[in-house]
Structures are given as structure tokens and as C-alpha cells.
mmCIF file of C-alpha atoms in Angstrom:
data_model
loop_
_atom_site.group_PDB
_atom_site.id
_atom_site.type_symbol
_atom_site.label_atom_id
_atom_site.label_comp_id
_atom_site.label_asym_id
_atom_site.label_seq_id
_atom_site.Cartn_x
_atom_site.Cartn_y
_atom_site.Cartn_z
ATOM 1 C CA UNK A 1 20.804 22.628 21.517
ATOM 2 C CA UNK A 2 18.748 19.947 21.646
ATOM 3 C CA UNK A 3 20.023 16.187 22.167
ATOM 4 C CA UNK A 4 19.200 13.496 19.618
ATOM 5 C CA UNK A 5 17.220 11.547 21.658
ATOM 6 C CA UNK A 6 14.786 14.242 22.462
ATOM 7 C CA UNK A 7 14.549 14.897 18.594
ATOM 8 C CA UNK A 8 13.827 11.131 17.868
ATOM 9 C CA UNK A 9 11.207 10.859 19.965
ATOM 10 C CA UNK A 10 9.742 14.470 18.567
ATOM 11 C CA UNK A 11 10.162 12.737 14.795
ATOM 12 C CA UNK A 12 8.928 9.024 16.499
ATOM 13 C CA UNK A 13 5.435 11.113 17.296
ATOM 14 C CA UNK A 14 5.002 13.378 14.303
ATOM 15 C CA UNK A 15 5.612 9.675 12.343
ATOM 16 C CA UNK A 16 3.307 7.929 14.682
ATOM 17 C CA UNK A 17 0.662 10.487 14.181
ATOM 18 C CA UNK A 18 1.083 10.248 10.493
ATOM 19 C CA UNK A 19 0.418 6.741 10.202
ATOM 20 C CA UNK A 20 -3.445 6.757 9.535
ATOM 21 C CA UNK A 21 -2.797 8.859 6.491
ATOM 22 C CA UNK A 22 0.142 7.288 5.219
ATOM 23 C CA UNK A 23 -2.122 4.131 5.016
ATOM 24 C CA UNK A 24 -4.911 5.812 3.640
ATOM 25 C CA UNK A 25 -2.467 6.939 0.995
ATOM 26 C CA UNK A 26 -1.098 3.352 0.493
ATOM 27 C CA UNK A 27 -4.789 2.322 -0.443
ATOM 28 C CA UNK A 28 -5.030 5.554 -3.189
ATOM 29 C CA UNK A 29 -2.100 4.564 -4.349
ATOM 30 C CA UNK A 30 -3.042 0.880 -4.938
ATOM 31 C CA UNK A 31 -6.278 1.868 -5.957
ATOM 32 C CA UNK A 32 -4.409 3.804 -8.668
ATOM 33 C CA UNK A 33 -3.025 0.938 -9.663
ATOM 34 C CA UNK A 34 0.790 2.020 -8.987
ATOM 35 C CA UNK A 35 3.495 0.571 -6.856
ATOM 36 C CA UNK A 36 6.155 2.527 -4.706
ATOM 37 C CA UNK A 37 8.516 3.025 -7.809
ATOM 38 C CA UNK A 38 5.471 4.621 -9.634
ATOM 39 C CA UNK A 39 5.222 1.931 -12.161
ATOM 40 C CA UNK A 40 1.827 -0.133 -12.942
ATOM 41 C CA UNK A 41 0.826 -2.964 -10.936
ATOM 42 C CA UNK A 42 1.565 -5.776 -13.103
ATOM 43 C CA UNK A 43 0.316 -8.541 -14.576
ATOM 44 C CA UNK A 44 -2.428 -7.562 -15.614
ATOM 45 C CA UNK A 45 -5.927 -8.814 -14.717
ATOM 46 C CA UNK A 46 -6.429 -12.433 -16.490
ATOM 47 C CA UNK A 47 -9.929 -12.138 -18.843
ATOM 48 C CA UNK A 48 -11.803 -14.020 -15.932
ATOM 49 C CA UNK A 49 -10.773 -11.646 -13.513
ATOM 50 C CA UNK A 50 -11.934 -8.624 -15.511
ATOM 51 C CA UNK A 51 -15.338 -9.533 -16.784
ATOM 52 C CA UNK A 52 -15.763 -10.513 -12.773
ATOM 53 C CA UNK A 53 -14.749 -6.816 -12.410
ATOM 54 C CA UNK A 54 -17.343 -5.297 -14.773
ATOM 55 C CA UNK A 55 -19.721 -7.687 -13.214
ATOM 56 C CA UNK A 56 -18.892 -5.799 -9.380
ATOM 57 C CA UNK A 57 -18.928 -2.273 -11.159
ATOM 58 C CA UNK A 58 -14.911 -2.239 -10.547
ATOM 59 C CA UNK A 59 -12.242 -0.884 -12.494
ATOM 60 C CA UNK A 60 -10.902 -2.948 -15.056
ATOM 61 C CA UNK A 61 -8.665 -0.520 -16.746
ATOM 62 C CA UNK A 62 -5.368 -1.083 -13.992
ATOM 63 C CA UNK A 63 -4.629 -3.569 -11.541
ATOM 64 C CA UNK A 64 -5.714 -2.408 -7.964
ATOM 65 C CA UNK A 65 -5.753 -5.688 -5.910
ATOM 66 C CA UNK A 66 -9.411 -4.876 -4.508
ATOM 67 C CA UNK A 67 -11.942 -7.283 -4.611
ATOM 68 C CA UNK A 68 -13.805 -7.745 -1.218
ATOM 69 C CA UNK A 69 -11.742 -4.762 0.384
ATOM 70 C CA UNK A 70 -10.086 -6.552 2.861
ATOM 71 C CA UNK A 71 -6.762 -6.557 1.452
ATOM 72 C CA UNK A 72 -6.933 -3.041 1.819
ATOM 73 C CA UNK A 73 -8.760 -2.793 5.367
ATOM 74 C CA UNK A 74 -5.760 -5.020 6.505
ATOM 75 C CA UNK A 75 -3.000 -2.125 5.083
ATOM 76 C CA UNK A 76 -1.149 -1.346 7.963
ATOM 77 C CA UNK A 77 1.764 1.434 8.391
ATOM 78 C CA UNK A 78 4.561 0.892 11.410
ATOM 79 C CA UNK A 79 7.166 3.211 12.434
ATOM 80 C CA UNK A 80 10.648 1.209 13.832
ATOM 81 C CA UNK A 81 12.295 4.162 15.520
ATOM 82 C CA UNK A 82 15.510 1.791 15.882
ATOM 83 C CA UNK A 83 15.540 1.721 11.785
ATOM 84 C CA UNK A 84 14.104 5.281 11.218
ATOM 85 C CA UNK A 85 12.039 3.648 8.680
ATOM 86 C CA UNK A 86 7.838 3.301 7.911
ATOM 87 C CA UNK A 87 6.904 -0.225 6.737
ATOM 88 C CA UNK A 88 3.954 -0.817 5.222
ATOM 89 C CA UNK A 89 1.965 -4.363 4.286
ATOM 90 C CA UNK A 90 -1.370 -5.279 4.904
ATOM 91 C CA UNK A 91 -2.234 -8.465 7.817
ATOM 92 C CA UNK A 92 -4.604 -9.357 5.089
ATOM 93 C CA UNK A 93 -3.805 -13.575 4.697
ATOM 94 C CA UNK A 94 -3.875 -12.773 0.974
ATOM 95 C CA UNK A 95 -0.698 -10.496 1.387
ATOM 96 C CA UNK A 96 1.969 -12.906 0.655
ATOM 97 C CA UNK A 97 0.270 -14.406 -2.187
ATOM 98 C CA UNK A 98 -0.158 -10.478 -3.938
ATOM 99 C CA UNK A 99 3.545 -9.569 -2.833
ATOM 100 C CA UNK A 100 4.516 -13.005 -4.639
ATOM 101 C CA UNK A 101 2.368 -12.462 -7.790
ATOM 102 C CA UNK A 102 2.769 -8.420 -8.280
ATOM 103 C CA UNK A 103 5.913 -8.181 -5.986
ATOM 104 C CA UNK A 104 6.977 -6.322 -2.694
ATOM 105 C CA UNK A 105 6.791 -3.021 -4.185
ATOM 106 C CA UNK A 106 2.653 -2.811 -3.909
ATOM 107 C CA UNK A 107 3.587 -1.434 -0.509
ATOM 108 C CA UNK A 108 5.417 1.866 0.027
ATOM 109 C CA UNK A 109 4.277 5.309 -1.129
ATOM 110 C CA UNK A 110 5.994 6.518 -4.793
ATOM 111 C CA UNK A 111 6.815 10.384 -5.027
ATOM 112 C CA UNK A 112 2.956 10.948 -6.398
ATOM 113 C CA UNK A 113 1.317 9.977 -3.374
ATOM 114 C CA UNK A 114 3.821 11.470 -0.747
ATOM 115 C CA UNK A 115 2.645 14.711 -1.155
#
């Protein structure tokens, strides 16, 4: 039998591995325009920000928080083995404004993107 701590560390490094493509995932998701409970991203794009969008060649038919990319270069997936849990944000300094705008469920992965 094996003892729980041996098995936490086994799932802490199968999670820990994982991380590079849970984030990549957070970013398809986003660029999907969906949020961890599946739902659009919303509000939606003002008119300014939209023609601005055609202008760049960008989608304009969902919300997917990319502009410059580096909202989603900064998405960033941790493991806290004392929690058991994966958070995911982005160290972008734009975060907390998009989190207060769109809300805190832009980050996590809905049942579509988990595989």
C-alpha cells in the first residue's frame, strides 16, 4: 500500500508537469472567448474597440482580451500541493483591471478545454 504522502508528491509532479499545457489551454480558451463556467466573456467589445480590432486583423466576433499578447504571455498556472488546487491568472499588470471588468472567471479551464 502506498502512503499518502508518497502519492501527493506522485500527483504534485504529474500536476507540475502539466502546467505548460494547462496554460496553453487557458490562452485557447480565452482566445475562444469563454470563461471557466463556459459562458462568453462579457461585455462585449465597445464600437471603438472593435473597429481597432478589424484594423489589427483580430477577431471581433467574441471577447478574447488580446490585444498586444501580453496579457496572455503573462498567463501563468501554479499548483499549491497544501490546497490540492491549480490557480491560474496572468502577472500581466492589466490582470486586475480584466478580472474587474469581465470578472475572475476568465481564468480556470471550463469542461471544453479540459480535455
Amino acid at each position: 500500500m502506498m502512503a499518502r504522502e508518497s502519492l501527493d508528491v506522485i500527483v504534485e509532479s504529474v500536476v507540475v508537469g502539466s502546467l505548460p499545457i494547462i496554460e496553453e489551454l487557458q490562452r485557447e480558451q480565452l482566445d475562444a472567448g469563454r470563461k471557466s463556467d463556459g459562458k462568453r466573456i462579457l461585455p462585449e467589445y465597445a464600437e471603438s474597440t472593435i473597429k481597432r480590432k478589424i484594423r489589427k486583423g483580430q477577431p471581433t466576433d467574441r471577447v478574447t482580451l488580446r490585444d498586444k499578447g501580453i496579457f496572455y504571455a503573462g498567463v501563468k498556472a501554479t499548483f499549491s500541493r497544501t490546497d490540492m488546487v491549480i490557480n491560474i491568472t496572468s502577472v500581466d499588470v492589466k490582470t486586475k483591471f480584466l478580472v474587474e471588468g469581465y470578472g475572475a472567471k476568465i481564468f480556470g479551464l471550463n469542461t471544453d478545454f479540459l480535455g
